[in-house]
Every structure is written in structure tokens, then in C-alpha cells.
PDB file of C-alpha atoms in Angstrom:
ATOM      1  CA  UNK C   9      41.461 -14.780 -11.549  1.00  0.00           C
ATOM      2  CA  UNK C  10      44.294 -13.535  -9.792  1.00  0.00           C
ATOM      3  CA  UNK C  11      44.491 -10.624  -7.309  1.00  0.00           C
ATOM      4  CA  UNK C  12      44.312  -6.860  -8.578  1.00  0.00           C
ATOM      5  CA  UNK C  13      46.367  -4.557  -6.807  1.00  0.00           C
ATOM      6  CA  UNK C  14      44.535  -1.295  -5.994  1.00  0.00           C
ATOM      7  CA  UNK C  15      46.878   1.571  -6.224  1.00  0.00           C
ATOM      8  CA  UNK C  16      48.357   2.776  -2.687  1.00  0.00           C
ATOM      9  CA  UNK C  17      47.011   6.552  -3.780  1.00  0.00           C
ATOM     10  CA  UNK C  18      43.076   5.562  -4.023  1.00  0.00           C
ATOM     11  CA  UNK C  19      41.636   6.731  -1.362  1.00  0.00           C
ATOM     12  CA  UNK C  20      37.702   6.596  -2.887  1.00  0.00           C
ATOM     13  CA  UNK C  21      35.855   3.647  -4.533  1.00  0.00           C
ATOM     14  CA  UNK C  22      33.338   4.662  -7.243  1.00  0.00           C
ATOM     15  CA  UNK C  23      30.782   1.767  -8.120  1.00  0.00           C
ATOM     16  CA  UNK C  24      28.815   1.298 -11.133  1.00  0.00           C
ATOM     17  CA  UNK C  25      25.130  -1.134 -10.229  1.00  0.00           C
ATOM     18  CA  UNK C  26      24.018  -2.890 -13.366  1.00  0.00           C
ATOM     19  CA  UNK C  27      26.466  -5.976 -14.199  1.00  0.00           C
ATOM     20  CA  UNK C  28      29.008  -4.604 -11.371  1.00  0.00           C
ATOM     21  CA  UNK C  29      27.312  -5.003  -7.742  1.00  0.00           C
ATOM     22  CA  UNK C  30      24.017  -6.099  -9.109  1.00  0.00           C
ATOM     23  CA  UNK C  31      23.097  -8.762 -11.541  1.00  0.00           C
ATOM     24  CA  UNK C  32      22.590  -6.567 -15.105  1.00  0.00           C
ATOM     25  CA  UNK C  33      19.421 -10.017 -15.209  1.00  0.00           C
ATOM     26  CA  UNK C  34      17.788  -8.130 -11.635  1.00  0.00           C
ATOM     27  CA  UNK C  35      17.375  -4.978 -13.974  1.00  0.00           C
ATOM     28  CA  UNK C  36      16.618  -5.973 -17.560  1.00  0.00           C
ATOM     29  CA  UNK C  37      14.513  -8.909 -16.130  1.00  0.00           C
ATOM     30  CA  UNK C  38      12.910  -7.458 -13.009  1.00  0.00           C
ATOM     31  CA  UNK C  39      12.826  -4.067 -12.462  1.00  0.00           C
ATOM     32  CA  UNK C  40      12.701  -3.019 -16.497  1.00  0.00           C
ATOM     33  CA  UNK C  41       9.203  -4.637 -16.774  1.00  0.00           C
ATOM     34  CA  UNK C  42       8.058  -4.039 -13.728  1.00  0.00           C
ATOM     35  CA  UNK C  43       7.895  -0.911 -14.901  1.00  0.00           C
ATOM     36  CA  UNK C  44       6.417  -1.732 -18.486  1.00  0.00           C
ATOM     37  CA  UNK C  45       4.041  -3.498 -17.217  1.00  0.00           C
ATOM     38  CA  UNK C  46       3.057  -0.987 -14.323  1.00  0.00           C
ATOM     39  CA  UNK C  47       3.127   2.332 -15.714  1.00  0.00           C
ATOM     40  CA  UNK C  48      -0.310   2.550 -17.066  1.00  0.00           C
ATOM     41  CA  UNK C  49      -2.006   1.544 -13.617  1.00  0.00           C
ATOM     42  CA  UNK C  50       0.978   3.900 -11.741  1.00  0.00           C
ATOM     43  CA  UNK C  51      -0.347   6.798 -13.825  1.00  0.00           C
ATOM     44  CA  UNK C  52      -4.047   6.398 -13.751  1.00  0.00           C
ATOM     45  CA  UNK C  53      -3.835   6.266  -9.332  1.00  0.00           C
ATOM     46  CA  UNK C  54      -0.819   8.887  -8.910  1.00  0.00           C
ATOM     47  CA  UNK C  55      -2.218  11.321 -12.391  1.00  0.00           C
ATOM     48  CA  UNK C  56      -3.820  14.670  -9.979  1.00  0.00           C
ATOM     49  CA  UNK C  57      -0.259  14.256  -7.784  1.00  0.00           C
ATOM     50  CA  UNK C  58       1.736  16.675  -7.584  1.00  0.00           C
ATOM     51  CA  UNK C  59       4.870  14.284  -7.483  1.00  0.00           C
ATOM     52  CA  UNK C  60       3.410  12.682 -10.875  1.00  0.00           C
ATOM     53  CA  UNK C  61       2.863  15.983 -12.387  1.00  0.00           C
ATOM     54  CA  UNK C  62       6.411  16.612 -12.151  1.00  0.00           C
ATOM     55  CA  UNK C  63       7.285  13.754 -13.855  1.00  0.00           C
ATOM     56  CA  UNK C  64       5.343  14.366 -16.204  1.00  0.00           C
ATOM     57  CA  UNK C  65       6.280  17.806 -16.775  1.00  0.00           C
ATOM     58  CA  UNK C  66       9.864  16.486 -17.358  1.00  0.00           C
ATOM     59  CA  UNK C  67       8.760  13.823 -19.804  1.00  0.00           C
ATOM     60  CA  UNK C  68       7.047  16.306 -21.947  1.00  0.00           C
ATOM     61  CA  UNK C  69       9.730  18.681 -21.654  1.00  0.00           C
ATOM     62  CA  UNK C  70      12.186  15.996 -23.020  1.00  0.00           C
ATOM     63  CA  UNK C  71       9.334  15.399 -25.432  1.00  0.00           C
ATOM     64  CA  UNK C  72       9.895  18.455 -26.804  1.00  0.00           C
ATOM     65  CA  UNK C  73      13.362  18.528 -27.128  1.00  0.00           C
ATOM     66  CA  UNK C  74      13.529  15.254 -28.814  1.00  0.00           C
ATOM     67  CA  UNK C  75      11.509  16.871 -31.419  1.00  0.00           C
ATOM     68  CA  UNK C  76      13.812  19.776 -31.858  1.00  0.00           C
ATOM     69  CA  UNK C  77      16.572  18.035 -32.263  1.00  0.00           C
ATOM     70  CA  UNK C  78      14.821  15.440 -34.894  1.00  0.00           C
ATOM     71  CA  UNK C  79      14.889  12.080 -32.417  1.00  0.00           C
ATOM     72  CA  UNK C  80      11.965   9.676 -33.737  1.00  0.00           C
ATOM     73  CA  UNK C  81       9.544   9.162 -30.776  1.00  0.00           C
ATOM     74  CA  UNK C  82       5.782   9.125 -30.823  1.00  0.00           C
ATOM     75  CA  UNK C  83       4.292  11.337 -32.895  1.00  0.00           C
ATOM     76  CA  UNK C  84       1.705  13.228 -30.459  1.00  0.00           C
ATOM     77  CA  UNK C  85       2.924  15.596 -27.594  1.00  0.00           C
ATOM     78  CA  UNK C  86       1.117  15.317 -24.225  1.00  0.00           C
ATOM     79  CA  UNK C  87       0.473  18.229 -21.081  1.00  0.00           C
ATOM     80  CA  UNK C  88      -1.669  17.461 -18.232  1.00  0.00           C
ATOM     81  CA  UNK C  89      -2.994  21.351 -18.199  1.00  0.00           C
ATOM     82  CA  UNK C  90      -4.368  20.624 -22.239  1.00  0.00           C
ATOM     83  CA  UNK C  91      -5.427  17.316 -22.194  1.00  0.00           C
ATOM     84  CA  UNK C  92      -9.407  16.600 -20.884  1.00  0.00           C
ATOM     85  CA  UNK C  93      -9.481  13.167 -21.765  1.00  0.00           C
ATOM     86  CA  UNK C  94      -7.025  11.818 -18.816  1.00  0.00           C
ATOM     87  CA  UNK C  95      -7.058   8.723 -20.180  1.00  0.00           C
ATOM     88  CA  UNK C  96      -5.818   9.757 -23.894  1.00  0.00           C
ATOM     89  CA  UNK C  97      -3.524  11.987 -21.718  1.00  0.00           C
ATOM     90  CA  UNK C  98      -1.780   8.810 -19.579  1.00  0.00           C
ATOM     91  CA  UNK C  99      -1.512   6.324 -22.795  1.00  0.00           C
ATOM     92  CA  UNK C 100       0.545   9.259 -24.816  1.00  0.00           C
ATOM     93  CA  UNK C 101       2.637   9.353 -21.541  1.00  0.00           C
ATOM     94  CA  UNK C 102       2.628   5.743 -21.435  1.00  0.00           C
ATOM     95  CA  UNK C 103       3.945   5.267 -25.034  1.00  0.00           C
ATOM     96  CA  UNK C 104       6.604   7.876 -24.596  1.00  0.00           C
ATOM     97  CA  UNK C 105       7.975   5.909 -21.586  1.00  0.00           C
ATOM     98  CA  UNK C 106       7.818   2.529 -23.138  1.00  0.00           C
ATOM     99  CA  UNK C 107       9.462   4.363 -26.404  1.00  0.00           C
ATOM    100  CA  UNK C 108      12.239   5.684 -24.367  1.00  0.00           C
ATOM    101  CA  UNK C 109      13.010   2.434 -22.407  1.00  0.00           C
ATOM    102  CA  UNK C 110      12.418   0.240 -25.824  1.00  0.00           C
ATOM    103  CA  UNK C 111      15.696   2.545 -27.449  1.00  0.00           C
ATOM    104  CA  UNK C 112      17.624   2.420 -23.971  1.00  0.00           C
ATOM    105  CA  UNK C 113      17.664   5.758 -23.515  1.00  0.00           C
ATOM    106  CA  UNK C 114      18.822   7.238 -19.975  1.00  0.00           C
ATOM    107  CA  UNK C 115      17.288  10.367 -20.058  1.00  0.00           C
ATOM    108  CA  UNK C 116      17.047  11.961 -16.172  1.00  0.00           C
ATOM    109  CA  UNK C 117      13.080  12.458 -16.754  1.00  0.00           C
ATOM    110  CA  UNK C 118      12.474   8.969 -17.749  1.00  0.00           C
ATOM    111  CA  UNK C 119      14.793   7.948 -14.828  1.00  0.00           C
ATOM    112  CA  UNK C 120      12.984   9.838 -12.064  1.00  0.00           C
ATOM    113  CA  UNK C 121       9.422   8.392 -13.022  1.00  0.00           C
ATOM    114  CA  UNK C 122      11.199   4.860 -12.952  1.00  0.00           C
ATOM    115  CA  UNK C 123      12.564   5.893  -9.322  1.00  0.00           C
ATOM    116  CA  UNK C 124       9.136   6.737  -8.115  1.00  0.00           C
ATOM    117  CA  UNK C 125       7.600   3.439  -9.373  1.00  0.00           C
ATOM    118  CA  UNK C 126      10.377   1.491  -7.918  1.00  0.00           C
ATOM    119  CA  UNK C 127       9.637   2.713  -4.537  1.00  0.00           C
ATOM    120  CA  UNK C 128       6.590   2.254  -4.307  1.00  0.00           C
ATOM    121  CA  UNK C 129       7.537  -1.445  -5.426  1.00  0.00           C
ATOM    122  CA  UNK C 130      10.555  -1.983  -2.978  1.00  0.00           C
ATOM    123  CA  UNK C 131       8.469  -0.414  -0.116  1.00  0.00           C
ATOM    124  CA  UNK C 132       5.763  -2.629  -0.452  1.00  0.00           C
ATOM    125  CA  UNK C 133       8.037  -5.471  -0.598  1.00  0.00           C
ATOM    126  CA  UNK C 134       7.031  -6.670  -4.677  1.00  0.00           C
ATOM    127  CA  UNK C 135      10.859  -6.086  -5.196  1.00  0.00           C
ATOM    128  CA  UNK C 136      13.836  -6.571  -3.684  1.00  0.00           C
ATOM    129  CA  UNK C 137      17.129  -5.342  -4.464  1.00  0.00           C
ATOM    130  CA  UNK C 138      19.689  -8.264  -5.729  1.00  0.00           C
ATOM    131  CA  UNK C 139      23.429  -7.723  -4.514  1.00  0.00           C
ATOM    132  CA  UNK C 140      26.361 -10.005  -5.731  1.00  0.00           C
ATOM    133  CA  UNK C 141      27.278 -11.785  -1.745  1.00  0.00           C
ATOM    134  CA  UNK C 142      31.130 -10.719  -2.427  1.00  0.00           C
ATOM    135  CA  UNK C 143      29.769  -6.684  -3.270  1.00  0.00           C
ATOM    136  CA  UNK C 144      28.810  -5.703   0.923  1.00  0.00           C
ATOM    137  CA  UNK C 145      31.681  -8.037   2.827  1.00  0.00           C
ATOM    138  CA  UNK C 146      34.316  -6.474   0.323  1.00  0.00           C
ATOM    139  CA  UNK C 147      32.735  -2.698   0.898  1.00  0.00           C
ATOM    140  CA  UNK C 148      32.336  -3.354   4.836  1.00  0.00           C
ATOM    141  CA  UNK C 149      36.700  -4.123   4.519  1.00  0.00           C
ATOM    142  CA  UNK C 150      37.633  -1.559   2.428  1.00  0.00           C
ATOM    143  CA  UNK C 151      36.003   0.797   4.939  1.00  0.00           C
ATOM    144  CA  UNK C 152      37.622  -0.859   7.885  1.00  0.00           C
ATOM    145  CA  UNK C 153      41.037   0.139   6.095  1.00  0.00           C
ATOM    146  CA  UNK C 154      39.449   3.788   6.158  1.00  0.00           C
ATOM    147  CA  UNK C 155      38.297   4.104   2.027  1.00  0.00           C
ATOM    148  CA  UNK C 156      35.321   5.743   1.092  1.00  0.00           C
ATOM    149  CA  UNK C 157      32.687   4.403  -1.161  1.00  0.00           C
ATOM    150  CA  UNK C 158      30.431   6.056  -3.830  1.00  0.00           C
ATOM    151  CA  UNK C 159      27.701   4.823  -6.246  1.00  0.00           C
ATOM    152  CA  UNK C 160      27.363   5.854  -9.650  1.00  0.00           C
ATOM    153  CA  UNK C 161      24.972   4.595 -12.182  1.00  0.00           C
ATOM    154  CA  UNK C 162      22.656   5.618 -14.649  1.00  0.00           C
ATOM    155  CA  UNK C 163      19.455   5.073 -12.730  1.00  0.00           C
ATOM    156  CA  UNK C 164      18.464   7.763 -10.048  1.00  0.00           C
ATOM    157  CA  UNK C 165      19.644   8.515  -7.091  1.00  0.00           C
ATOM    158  CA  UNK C 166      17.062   7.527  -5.829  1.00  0.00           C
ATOM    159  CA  UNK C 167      16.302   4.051  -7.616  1.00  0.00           C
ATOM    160  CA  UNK C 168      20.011   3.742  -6.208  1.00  0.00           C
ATOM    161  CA  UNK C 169      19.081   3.977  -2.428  1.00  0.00           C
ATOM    162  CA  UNK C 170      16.322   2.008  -3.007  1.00  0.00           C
ATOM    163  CA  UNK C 171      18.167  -0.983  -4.089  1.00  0.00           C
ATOM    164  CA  UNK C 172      20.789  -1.051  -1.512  1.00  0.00           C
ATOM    165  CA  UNK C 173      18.010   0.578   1.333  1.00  0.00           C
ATOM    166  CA  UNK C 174      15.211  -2.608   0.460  1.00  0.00           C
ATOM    167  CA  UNK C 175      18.263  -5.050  -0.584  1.00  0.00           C
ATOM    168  CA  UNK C 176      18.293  -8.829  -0.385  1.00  0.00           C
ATOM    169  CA  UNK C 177      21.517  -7.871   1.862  1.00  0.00           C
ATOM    170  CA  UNK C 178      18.793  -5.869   4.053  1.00  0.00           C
ATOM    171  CA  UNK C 179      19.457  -1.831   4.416  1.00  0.00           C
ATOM    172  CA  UNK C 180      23.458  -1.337   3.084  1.00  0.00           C
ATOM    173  CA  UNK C 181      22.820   2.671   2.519  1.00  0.00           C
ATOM    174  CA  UNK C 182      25.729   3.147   5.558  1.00  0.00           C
ATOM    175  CA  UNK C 183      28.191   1.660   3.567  1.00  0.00           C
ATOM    176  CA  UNK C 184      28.220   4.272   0.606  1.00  0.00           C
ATOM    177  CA  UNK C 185      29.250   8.143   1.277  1.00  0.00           C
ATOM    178  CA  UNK C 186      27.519   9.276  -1.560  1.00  0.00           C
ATOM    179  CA  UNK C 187      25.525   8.945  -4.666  1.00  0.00           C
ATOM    180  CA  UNK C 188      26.054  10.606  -8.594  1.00  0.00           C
ATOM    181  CA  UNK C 189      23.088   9.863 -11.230  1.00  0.00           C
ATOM    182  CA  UNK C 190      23.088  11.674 -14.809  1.00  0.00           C
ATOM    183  CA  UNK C 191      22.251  14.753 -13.387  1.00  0.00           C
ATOM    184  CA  UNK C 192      25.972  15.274 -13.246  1.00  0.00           C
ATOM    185  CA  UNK C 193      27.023  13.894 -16.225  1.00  0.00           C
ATOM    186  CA  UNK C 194      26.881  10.990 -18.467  1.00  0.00           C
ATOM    187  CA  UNK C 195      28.669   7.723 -17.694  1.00  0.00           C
ATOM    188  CA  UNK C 196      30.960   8.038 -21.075  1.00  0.00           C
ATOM    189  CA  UNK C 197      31.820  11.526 -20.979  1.00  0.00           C
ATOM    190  CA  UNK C 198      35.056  11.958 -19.009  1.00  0.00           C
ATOM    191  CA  UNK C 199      34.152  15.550 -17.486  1.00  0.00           C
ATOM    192  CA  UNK C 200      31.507  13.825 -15.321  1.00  0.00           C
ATOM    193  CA  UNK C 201      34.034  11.977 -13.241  1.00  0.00           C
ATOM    194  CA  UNK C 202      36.023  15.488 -13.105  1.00  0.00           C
ATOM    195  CA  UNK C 203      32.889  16.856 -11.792  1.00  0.00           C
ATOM    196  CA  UNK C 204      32.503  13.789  -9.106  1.00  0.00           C
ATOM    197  CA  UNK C 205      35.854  14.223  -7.890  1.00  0.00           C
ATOM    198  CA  UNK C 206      35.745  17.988  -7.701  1.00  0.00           C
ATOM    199  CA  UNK C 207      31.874  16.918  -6.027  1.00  0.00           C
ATOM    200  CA  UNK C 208      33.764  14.924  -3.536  1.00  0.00           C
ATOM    201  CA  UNK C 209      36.751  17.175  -3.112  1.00  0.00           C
ATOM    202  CA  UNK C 210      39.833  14.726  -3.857  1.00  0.00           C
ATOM    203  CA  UNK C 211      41.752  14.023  -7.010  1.00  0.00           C
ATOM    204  CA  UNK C 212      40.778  11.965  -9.993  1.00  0.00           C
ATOM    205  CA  UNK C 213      43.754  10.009  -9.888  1.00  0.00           C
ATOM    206  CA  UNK C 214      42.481   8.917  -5.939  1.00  0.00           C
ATOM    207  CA  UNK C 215      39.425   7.041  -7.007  1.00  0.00           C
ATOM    208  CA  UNK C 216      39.209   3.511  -8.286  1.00  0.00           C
ATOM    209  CA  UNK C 217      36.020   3.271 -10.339  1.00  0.00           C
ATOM    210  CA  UNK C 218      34.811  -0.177 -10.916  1.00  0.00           C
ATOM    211  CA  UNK C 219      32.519  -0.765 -14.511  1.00  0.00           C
ATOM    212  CA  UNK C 220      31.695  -3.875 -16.272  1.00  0.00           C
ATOM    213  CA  UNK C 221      31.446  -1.125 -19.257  1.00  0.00           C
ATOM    214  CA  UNK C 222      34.498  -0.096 -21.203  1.00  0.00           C
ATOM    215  CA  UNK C 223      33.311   2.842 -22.950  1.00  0.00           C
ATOM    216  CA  UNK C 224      32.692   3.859 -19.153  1.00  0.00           C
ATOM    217  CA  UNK C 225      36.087   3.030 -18.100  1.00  0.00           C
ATOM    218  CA  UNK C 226      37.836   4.782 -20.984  1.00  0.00           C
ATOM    219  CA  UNK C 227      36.191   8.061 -19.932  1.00  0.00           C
ATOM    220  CA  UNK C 228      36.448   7.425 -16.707  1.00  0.00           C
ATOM    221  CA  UNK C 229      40.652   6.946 -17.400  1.00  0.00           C
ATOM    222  CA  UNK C 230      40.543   9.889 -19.610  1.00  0.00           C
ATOM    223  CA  UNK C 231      39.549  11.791 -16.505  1.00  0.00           C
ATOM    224  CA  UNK C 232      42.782  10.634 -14.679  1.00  0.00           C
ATOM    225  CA  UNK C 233      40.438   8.042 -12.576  1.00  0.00           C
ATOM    226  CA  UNK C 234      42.242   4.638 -11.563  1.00  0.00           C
ATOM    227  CA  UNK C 235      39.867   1.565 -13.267  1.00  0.00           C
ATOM    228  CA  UNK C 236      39.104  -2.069 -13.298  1.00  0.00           C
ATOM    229  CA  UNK C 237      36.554  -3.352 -15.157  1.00  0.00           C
ATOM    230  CA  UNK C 238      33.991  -6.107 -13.667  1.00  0.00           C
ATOM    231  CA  UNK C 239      33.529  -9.786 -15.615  1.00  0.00           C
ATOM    232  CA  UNK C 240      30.036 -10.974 -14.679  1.00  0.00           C
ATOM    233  CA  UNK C 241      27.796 -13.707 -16.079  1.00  0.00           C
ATOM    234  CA  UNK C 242      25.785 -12.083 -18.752  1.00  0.00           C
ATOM    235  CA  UNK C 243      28.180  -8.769 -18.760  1.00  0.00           C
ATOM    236  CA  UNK C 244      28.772  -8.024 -22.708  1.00  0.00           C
ATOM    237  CA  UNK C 245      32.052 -10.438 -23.945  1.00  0.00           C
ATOM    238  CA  UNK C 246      34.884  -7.769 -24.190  1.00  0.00           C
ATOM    239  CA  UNK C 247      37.634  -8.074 -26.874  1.00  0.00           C
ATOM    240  CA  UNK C 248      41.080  -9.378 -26.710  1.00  0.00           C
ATOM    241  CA  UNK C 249      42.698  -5.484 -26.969  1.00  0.00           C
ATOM    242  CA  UNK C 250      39.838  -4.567 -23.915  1.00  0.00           C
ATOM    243  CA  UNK C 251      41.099  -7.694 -22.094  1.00  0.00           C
ATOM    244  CA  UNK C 252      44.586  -6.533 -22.180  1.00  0.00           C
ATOM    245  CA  UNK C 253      44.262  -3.174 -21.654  1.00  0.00           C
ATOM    246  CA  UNK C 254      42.043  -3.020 -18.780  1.00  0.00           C
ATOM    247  CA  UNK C 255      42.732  -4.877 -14.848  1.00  0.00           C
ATOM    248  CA  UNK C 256      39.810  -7.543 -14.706  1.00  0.00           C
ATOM    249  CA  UNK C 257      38.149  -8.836 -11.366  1.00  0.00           C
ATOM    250  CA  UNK C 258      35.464 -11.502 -11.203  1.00  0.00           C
ATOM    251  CA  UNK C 259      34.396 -10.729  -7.765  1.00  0.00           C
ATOM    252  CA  UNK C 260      35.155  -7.954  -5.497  1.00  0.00           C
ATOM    253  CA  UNK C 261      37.190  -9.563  -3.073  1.00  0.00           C
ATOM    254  CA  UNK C 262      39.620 -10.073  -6.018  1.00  0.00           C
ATOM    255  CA  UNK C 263      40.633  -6.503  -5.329  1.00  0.00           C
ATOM    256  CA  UNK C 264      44.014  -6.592  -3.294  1.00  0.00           C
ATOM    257  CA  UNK C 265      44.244  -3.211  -0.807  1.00  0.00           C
ATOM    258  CA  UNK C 266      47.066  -1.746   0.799  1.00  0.00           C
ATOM    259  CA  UNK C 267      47.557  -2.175   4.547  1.00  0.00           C
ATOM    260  CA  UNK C 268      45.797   1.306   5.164  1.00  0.00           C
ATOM    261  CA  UNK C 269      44.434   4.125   2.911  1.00  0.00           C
TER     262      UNK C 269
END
């Protein structure tokens, strides 16, 4: 694929994770049912924690808006301060999780129980992060020529610095300047990348956000943000009018700089 000129103005990279630095098979095949099949057992030793009561707290909090607003889910409701059977108590928080992750869903209180099971994972070395080999040699370049370098992704914060901290790169956290989960904003609403470049303190039209997504990158150009979106094996097939609209890279280091930035 030939080279994609970044625009002389960007100043900021913004990177998506799944399907973009990191295989989207490392998540839906490794770290997805890790967590199914862990979650129980994660429960049952962390329950009287007061890390794991917060979870759960925001779990049952997005229980309860789910059923205000109608959203199918499992029928019962669960509290740690009601419950005295813990173990009835940990399988209703069990089935909302595996609910939630069996309809996709990206809610931030399903997100920060999956961070908190992931590092306990990655820091006992049962996972390690996967990272496409062009993703850390193109980042280390681009901030040789003086660009800075964000993450943003769906999964926590902290699930983010996980990955690149326990990485099969080793520990790449030094070459990002920041991180953005959900907390502000969805991924396909364009105000969130208003809010990241406000966040960061430079103009939309400065950052280049790479996405193997396209209803990400048509927010993300309705917010004045420069885009490219990322063709991976096992990335969703995009149309003929998304193929043509959008710049396409295969690999980072298909991303053409100017001399300085």
C-alpha cells in the first residue's frame, strides 16, 4: 500500500488498540474469556474488598439504569449490603457481566472490573499484551520528529497501561503522553474527540487519529480531527464508498511524516 502523507499541521497522534496496534484476535480470543472464564473465581477471593465492592457498586448501579431505561438484562438485581447468601450474590454479578460482554456493551462499570482482572492476569504473567512489531518502532520515530502520542480505546485506562506496561514489546508506557477511556466520551460521538483535544490543549484539526473503525473515524472527522483508518487481518471488510473516502495504511510505518512537527 502506498505511503500516506500525514498532514504538516498534526502535531498529536491519537491511537485506537483493538484491530489498530493490537491484534482485535489478542482481545476477542484472549483477554475476552479470560475474563468469562475467571470472573466467578475473581469474585468469590476479591468479594469483602473494598476495590471489588466498587465494582460492584458500579455494576449494580448500571443495573439499575438499564432497567429504567427498558434494556433486557437479567432479570434479578444484586447489592452486596442485601444479599446473605454471597454466593447467590456473586453468580447474579456474574451473569450481569457475562450478559453485558455477550451484547458487546462498553459500559465504564463493566470496563473497570475487566481492568482489575486483567491486572491481576498481566502481573502474574498469565497474559501478555500483543503489539503489531511496526506499532512501537513507528511511535519511537514519530517522537524523534517531536509528535506526541495518545491512546484511546474503549477498554480502561487502565486495561490500556496494562497492555503496553506487561507487553510482548516489554514496558512501552514512555512512548504515549496520555490515555482517554469512555469516561470522556464514546468512540462514535464526535464531542468526545472535542473534549480530548480541549483535554490535551491543541486543536482538533492537529491530531491524526488512527481507527480500523469507520463509524469512529466519521466522528472523529466530524470533530475537525485528521484520520486514517487501519486494514488489519480480521479488521471488519469496509465498503467500496469507505475505501474511497477514507486514507488506508496496512502498517504504521506506511504513515509518511514531515521532516519535523
Amino acid at each position: 500500500m502506498a505511503k500516506v502523507a500525514v498532514p504538516g499541521n498534526s502535531n498529536v497522534f491519537l491511537l485506537d488498540i483493538e484491530g489498530t496496534t493490537t491484534p482485535i484476535t489478542f482481545v476477542k480470543d484472549v483477554l475476552f474469556p479470560y475474563i468469562k472464564d475467571n470472573v466467578q473465581e475473581y469474585l468469590s477471593a476479591h468479594w469483602e474488598e473494598d476495590e471489588c465492592k466498587q465494582d460492584v457498586h458500579l455494576l449494580k448501579k448500571q443495573a439499575d439504569d438499564d432497567s429504567k431505561h427498558h434494556r433486557s438484562g437479567p432479570v434479578h438485581s444484586f447489592d452486596q449490603t442485601v444479599h446473605t447468601d454471597e454466593e447467590k450474590a456473586i453468580q447474579e454479578v456474574v451473569d450481569n457481566v457475562l450478559w453485558q460482554m455477550a451484547e458487546d456493551r462498553k459500559t465504564t462499570a463493566l470496563k473497570q472490573l475487566q481492568g482489575h482482572m486483567w491486572r491481576a492476569a498481566y502481573t502474574t504473567g498469565k497474559i501478555r499484551g500483543e503489539v503489531y512489531e511496526d506499532v512501537v518502532p513507528a511511535i519511537r520515530k514519530w517522537r524523534r520528529l517531536g509528535m506526541k502520542v495518545y491512546i484511546y480505546s474503549s477498554g480502561s485506562v487502565e486495561a490500556q497501561k496494562l497492555l503496553f506496561g506487561y507487553s510482548t514489546e516489554g514496558n512501552v508506557l514512555e512512548l504515549f503522553d496520555g490515555h482517554f477511556d469512555t469516561n470522556i466520551g464514546a468512540k462514535v460521538e464526535s464531542k468526545s474527540y472535542q473534549r480530548i483535544a480541549e483535554s490535551i490543549g491543541c486543536s482538533a484539526d492537529n491530531i491524526m487519529f488512527l481507527t480500523d473503525l469507520t463509524r469512529e473515524a466519521k466522528a472523529a472527522e466530524e470533530a475537525g480531527v485528521k484520520v486514517a483508518v487501519v486494514v488489519r487481518p480480521g479488521n471488519a471488510e469496509l465498503t467500496e464508498e469507505e475505501k474511497s473516502h477514507y486514507k488506508l495504511i496496512t502498517s504504521f510505518s506506511e504513515l509518511a511524516l514531515p521532516d519535523s512537527a
